[in-house]
Coordinates of C-alpha atoms in Angstrom, one line a residue:
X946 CA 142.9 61.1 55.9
X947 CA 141.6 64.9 55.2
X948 CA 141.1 67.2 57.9
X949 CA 137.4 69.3 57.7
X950 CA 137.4 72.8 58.6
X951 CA 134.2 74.4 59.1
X952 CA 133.2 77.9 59.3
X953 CA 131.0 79.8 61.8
X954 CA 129.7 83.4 62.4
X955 CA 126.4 84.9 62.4
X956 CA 125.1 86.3 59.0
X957 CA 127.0 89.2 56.7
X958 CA 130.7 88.6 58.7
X959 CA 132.4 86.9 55.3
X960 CA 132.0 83.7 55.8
X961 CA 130.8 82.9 52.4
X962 CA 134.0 85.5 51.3
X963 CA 136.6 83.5 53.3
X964 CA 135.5 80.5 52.4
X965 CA 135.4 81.2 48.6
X966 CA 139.0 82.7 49.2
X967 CA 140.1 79.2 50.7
X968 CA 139.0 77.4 48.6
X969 CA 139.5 79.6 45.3
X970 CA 136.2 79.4 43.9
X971 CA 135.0 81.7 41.4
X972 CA 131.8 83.0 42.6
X973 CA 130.6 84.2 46.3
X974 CA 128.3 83.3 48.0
X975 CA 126.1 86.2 48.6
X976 CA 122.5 85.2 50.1
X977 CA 121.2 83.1 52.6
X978 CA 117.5 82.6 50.7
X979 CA 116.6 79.2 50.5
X980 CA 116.9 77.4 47.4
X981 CA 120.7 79.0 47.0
X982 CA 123.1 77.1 45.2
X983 CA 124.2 74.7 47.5
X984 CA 127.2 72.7 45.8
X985 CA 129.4 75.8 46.4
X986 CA 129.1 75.3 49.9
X987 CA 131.9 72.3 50.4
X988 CA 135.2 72.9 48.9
X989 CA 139.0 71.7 49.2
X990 CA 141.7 73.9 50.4
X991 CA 145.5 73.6 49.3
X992 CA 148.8 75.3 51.1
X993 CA 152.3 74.5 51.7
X994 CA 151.6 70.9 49.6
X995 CA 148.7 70.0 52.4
X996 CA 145.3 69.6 51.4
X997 CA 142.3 69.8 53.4
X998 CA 137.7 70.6 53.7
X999 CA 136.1 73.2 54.2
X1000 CA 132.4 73.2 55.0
X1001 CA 130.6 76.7 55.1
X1002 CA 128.0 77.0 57.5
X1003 CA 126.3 79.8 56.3
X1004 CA 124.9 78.8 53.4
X1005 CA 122.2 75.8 55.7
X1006 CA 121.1 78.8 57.8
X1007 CA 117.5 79.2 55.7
X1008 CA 115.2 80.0 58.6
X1009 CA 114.5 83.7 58.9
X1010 CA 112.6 83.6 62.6
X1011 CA 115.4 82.2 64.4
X1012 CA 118.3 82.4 62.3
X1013 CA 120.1 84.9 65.4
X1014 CA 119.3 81.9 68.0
X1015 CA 117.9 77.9 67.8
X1016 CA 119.0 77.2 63.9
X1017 CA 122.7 78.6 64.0
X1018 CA 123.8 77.3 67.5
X1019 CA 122.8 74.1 66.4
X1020 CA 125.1 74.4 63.1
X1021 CA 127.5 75.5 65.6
X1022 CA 127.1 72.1 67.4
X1023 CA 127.1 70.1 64.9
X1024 CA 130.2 72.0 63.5
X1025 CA 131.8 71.3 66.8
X1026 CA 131.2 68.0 66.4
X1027 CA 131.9 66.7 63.2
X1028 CA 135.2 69.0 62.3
X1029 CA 138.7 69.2 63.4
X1030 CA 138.9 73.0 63.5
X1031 CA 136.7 76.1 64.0
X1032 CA 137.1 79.2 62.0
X1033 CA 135.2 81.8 64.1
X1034 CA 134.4 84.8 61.7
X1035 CA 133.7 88.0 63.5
X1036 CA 133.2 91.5 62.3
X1037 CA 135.9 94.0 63.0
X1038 CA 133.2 97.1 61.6
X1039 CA 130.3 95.8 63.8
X1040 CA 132.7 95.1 67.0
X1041 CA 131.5 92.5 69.4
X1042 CA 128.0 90.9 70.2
X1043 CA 125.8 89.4 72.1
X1044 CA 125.5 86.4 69.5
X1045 CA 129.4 86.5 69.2
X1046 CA 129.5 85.6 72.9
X1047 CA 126.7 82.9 72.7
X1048 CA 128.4 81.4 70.0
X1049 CA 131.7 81.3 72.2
X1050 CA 130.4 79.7 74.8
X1051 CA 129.6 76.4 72.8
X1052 CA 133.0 76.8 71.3
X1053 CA 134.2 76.7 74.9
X1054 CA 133.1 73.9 75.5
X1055 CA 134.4 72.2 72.0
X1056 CA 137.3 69.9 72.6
X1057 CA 138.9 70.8 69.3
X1058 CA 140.9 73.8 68.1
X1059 CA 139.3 77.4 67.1
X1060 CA 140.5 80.1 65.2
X1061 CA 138.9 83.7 65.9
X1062 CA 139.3 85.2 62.5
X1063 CA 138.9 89.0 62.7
X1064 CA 137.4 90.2 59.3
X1065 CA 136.7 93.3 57.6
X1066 CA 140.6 94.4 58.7
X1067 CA 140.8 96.2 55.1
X1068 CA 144.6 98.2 56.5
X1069 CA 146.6 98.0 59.0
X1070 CA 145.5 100.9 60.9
X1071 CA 142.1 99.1 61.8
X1072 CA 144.5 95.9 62.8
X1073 CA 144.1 97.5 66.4
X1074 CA 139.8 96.9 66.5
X1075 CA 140.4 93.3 66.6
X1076 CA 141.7 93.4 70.6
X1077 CA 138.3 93.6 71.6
X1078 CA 137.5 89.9 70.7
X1079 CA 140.2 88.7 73.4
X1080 CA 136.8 89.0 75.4
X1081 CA 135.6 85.6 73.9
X1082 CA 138.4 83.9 75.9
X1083 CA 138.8 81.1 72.5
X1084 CA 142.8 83.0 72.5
X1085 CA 144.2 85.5 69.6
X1086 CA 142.2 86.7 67.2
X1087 CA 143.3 86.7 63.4
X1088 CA 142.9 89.6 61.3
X1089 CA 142.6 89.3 57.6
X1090 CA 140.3 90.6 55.1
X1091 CA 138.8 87.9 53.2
X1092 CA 137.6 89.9 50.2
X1093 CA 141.0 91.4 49.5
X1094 CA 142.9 88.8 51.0
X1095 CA 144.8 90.1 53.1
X1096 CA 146.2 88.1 56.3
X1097 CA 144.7 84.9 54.8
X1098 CA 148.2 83.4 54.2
X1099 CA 148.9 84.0 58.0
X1100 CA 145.9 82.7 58.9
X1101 CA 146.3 79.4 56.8
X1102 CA 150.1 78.9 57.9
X1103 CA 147.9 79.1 61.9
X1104 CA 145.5 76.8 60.3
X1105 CA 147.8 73.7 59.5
X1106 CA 149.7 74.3 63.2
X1107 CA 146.0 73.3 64.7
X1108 CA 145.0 70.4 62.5
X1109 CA 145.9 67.1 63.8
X1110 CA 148.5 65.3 62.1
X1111 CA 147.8 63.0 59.3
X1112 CA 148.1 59.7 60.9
X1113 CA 148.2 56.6 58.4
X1114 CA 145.1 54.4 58.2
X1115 CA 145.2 50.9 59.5
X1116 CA 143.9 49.0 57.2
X1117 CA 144.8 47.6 53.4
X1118 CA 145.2 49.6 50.5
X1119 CA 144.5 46.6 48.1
X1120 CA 140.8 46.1 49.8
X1121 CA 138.0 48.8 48.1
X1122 CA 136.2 51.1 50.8
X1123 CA 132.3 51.2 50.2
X1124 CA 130.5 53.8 51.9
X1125 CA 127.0 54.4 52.4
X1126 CA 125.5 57.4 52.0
X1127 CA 122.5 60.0 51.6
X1128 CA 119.9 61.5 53.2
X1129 CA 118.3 60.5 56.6
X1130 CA 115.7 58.0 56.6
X1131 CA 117.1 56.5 53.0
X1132 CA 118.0 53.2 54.6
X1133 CA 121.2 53.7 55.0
X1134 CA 121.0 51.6 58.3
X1135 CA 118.8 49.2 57.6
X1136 CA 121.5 48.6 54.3
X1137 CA 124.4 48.6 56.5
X1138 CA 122.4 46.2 59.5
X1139 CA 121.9 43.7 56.1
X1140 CA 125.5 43.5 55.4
X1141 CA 127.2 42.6 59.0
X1142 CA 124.0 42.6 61.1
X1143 CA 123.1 39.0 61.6
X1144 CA 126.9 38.0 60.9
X1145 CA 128.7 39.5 63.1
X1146 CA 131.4 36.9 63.6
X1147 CA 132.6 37.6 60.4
X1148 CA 133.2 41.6 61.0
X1149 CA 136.0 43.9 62.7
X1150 CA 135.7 47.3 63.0
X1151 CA 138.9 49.5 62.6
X1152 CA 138.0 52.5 64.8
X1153 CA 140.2 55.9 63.9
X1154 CA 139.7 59.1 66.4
X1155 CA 136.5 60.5 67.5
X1156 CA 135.8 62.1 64.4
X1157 CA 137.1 59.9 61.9
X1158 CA 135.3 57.7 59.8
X1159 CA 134.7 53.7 60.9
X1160 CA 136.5 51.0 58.9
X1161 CA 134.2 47.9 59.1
X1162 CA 135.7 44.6 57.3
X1163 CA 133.7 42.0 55.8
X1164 CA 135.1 38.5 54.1
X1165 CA 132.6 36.1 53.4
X1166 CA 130.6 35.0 51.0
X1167 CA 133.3 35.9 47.8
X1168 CA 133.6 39.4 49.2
X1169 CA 136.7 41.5 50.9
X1170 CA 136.1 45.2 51.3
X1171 CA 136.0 47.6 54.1
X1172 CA 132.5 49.1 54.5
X1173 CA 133.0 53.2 55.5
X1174 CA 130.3 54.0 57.7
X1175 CA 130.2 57.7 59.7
X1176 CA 125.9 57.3 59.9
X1177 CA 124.7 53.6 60.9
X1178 CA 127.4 52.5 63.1
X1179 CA 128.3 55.1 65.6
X1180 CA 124.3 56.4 66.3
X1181 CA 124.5 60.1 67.0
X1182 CA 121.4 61.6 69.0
X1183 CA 118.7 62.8 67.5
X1184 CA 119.1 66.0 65.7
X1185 CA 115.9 68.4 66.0
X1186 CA 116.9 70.8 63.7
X1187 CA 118.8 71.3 59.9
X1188 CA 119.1 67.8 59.2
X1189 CA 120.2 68.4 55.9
X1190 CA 123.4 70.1 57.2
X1191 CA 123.7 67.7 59.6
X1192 CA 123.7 65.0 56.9
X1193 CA 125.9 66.4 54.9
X1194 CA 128.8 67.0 57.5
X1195 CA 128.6 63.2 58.2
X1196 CA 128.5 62.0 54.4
X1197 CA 132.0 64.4 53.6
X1198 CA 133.9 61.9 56.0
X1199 CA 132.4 58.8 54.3
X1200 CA 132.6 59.9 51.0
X1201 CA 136.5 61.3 51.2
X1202 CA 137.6 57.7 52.9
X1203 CA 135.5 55.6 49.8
X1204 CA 136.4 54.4 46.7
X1205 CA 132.9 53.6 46.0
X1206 CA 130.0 55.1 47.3
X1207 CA 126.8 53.8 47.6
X1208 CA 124.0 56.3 47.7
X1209 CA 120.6 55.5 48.8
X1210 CA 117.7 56.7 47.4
X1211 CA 114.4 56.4 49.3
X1212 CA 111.3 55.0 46.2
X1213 CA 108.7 56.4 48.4
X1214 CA 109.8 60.2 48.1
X1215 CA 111.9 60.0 44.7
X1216 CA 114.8 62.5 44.1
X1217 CA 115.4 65.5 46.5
X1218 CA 117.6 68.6 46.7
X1219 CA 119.4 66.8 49.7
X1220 CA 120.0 63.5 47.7
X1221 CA 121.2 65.9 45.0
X1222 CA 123.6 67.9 47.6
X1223 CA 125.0 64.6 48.2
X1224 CA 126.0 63.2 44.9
X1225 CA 127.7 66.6 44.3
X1226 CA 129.5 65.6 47.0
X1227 CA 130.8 62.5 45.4
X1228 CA 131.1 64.0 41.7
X1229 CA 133.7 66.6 43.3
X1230 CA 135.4 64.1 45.2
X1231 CA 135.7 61.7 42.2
X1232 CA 134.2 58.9 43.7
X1233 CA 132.6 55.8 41.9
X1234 CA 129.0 55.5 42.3
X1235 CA 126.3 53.1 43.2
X1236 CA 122.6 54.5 43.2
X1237 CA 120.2 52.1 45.6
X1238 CA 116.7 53.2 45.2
X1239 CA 115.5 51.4 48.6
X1240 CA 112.2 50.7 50.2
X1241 CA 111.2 49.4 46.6
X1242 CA 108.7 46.8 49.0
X1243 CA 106.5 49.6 49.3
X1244 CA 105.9 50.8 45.7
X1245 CA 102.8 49.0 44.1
X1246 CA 103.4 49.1 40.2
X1247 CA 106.6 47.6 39.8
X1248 CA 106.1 46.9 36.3
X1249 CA 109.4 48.0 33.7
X1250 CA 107.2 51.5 32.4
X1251 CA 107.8 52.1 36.3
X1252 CA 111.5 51.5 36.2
X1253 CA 112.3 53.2 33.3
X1254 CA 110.5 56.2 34.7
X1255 CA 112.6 56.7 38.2
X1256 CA 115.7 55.5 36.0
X1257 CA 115.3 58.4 33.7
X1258 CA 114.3 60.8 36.2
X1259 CA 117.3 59.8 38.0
X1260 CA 119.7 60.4 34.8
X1261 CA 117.6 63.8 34.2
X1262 CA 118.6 65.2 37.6
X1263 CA 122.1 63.7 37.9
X1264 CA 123.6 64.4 34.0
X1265 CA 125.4 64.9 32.4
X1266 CA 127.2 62.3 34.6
X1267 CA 125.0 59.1 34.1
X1268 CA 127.1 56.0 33.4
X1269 CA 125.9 54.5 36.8
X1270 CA 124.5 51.3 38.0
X1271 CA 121.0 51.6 39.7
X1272 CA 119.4 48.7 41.5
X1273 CA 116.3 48.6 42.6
X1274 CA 115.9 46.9 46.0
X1275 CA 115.0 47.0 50.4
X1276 CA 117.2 46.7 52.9
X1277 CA 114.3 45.9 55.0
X1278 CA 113.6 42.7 53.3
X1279 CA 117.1 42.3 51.8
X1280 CA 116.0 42.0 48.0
X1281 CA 118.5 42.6 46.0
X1282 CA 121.5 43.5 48.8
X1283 CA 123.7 40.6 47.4
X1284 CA 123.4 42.5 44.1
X1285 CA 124.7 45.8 45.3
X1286 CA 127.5 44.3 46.8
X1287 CA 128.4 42.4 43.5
X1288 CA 127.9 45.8 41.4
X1289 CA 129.8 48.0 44.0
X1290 CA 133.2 45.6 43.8
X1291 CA 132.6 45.5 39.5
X1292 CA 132.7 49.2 39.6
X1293 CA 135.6 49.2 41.8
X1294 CA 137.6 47.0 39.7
X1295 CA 136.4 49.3 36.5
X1296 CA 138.1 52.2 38.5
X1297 CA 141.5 50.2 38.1
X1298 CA 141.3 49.3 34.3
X1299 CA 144.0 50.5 32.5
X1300 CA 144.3 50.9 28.8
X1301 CA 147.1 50.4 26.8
X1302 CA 148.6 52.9 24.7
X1303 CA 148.6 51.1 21.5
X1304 CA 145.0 49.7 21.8
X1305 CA 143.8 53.4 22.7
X1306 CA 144.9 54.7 20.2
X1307 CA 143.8 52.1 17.6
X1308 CA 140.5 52.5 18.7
X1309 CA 140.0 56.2 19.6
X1310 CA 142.4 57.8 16.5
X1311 CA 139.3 56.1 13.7
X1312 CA 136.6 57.5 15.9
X1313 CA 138.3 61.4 15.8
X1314 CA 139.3 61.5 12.1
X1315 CA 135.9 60.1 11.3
X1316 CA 134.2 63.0 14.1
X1317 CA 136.8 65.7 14.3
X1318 CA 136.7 68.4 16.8
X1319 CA 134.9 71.9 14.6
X1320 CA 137.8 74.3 13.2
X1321 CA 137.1 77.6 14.4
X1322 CA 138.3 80.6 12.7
X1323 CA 138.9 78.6 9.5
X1324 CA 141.8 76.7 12.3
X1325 CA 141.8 73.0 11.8
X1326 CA 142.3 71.1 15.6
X1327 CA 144.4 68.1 14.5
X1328 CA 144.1 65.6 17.4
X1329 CA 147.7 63.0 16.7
X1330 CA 147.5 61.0 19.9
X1331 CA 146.3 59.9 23.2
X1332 CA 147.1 57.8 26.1
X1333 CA 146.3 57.0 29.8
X1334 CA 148.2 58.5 32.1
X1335 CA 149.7 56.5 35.5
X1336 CA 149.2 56.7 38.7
X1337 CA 145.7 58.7 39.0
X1338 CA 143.2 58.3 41.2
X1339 CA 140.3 57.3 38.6
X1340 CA 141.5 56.5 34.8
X1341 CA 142.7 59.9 33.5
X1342 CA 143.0 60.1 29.3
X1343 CA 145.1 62.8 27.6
X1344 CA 144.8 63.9 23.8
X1345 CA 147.2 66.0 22.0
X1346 CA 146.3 68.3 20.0
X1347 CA 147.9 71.1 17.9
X1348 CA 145.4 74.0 19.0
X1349 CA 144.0 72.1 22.5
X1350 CA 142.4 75.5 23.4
X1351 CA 140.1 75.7 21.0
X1352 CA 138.8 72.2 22.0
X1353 CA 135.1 73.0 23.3
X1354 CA 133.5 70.7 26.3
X1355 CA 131.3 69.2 24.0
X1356 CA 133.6 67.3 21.6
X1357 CA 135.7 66.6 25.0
X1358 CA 132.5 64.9 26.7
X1359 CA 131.9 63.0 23.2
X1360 CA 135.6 61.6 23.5
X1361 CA 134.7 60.6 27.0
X1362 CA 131.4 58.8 25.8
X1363 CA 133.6 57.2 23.1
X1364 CA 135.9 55.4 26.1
X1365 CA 132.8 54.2 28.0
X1366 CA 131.4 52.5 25.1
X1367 CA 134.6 50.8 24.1
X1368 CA 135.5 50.0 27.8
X1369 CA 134.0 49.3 30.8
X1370 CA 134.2 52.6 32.9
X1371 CA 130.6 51.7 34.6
X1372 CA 130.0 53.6 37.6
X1373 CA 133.3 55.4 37.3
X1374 CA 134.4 59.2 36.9
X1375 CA 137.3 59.7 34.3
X1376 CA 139.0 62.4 33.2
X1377 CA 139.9 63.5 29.8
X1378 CA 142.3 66.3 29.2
X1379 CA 143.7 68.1 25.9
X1380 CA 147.0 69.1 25.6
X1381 CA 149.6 71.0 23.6
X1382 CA 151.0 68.2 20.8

């Protein structure tokens, strides 16, 4: 089970540079405006052969009035309370400060592991400015300079000696893991209260640590699957403030411990950046996907003009991934819920199709000699064979090819949409990768 690492510090410490230099992304995160790119903001982090989150705080801090006071000490909260380790950033240039040593004294209080990384130590003669943050009592401070890197591999090798250890989950690898997801108020709930609520007899809950996620098993009715759930079934109190962030923290732990997720959509307000935020949060975590559009009671038209309309307003905002199921349904009055439960264990079993070589290549080698990738530079791209690779997490396709860097991402996405109309891969994120012949 991943570990989540989340980062905290008032505004212009690094945050956005240390956490772009964990995670290796490609562009910083530079501004705190609202409307900022927000996918950026939740990353994976690799070293010594260990992989684990890391959530950025920064980038949910969008309220200008308070942003020194209410709104960041409640990201700091929340932070406290959904991760397994704290990276504190502070400023080596500004020294210490009165918001340093509020923030400490939530941390203080956190019953989980923190870090005081020491930024802005460009040399080593400025290694010595970083004593003064002893005074936040949370132990040694780290210095590094997150834009030149510098310290970070010390500070990652400290990292892993904090995380708690990966323990094994208790429950069956054989059985799919469904989790619901999306923003607050989507149903998610009322959907989860549907599936086990009035049959509780039929349920156990597998409970990890505090901040794990919560296996719940259901077996009746023709079904066996293990329902993730960080939201419905353990009720948090009511969160005043950046609710997006707040929703987001909880949907990384359901969504990493899923095969399947299923994300609720509310008809009543249509699509929103949060609902977006959230299936970005799948798509990088190569989840399979379920789209509910719930509350459906309350629309008046439900005519099929209607449907197509959210269906393709849907595809618009999520492409160019958009070989997904959506059902139309209420958890409230429990239309349609047998449905998703049918169409979230096809799309699990259409995550473990496999493809034989020979057939593959019967059917895909007609379709690329008939569409063949464009030469460039009067260089034809000969493409000789393909296959499935073993042993992936969703079904992974290599081609060979004699010049496979000249292979654009169009021609790769129209060998991807060749596979999903030959096969069923509804629902499910593949790969395709060129290769050297």
């Amino acid at each position: 089970m991943a570990n989540l690492v989340a980062i905290v510090g008032r505004p212009n410490v690094g945050k956005s540079t240390l956490f772009n230099r964990l995670t290796q992304s490609r562009h910083a995160i530079v501004s705190d405006i609202a409307g900022t790119t927000r996918d950026r903001q939740y990353g994976k982090c690799t070293w010594n052969s260990r992989e684990f989150s890391v959530v950025d705080t920064g980038g949910w801090v969008v309220k200008s009035d308070d942003i020194f006071e209410d709104a960041i000490r409640q990201q700091v909260k929340i932070a406290s309370e959904e991760a397994d380790l704290i990276l504190f950033v502070v400023d080596v240039e500004t020294g210490l400060t009165d918001w340093d040593q509020d923030v400490a004294q939530v941390l203080r209080h956190a019953k989980l592991p923190v870090i005081v990384v020491a930024n802005k130590v460009d040399n080593s003669g400025e290694a010595y400015m970083s004593a003064e943050f002893y005074k936040l009592g949370l132990g040694d401070p780290v210095s590094i300079s997150a834009a030149t890197g510098g310290g970070t591999g010390d500070l990652l090798d400290l990292v892993l000696t904090k995380l708690p250890s990966e323990n094994p989950e208790e429950i069956l690898e054989d059985i799919p893991r469904f989790a619901v997801v999306g923003r607050p108020n989507a149903g998610k709930s009322s959907l989860i209260n549907s599936f086990i609520g009035e049959e509780r007899n039929i349920v156990t809950e597998i409970a990890g640590t505090t901040r794990d996620s919560i296996y719940t098993r259901f077996n009746k009715f023709g079904f066996d699957f293990y329902l993730v759930d960080t939201a419905g079934i353990r009720r948090k109190n009511k969160v005043t403030e950046d609710l997006e962030f707040y929703s987001v923290m909880r949907s990384i732990r359901a969504i990493e411990n899923s095969d399947v997720c299923i994300l609720m959509l509310d008809a009543t307000r249509g699509i929103e950046s949060q609902d977006m935020n959230i299936f970005q949060l799948i798509q990088r975590n190569h989840k399979s996907l379920v789209v509910v559009v719930n509350k459906w009671d309350l629309v008046e038209d439900k005519d099929q003009k209607v449907i197509d309309t959210f269906q393709n307003a849907i595809h618009e905002r999520m492409a160019p991934f958009v070989d997904f199921p959506i059902i139309f349904g209420s958890a409230l009055t429990k239309q349609r819920i047998f449905k998703v439960l049918e169409t979230a264990k096809e799309v699990y079993q259409n995550r473990k199709l496999r493809i034989g070589t020979t057939k593959l290549n019967e059917v895909m080698l007609p379709i690329i000699e008939a569409t063949p990738p464009q030469s460039i530079k009067g260089k034809y791209i000969k493409i000789k064979y393909c296959s499935q690779l073993p042993n992936t997490q969703i079904p992974s396709f290599v081609f060979y090819a004699n010049l496979p860097q000249y292979v654009k991402e169009n021609y790769r996405r129209f060998l991807e949409n060749k596979i999903r109309e030959k096969w069923s891969m509804h629902g499910c994120p593949i790969n395709v990768f060129i290769r050297k012949k």
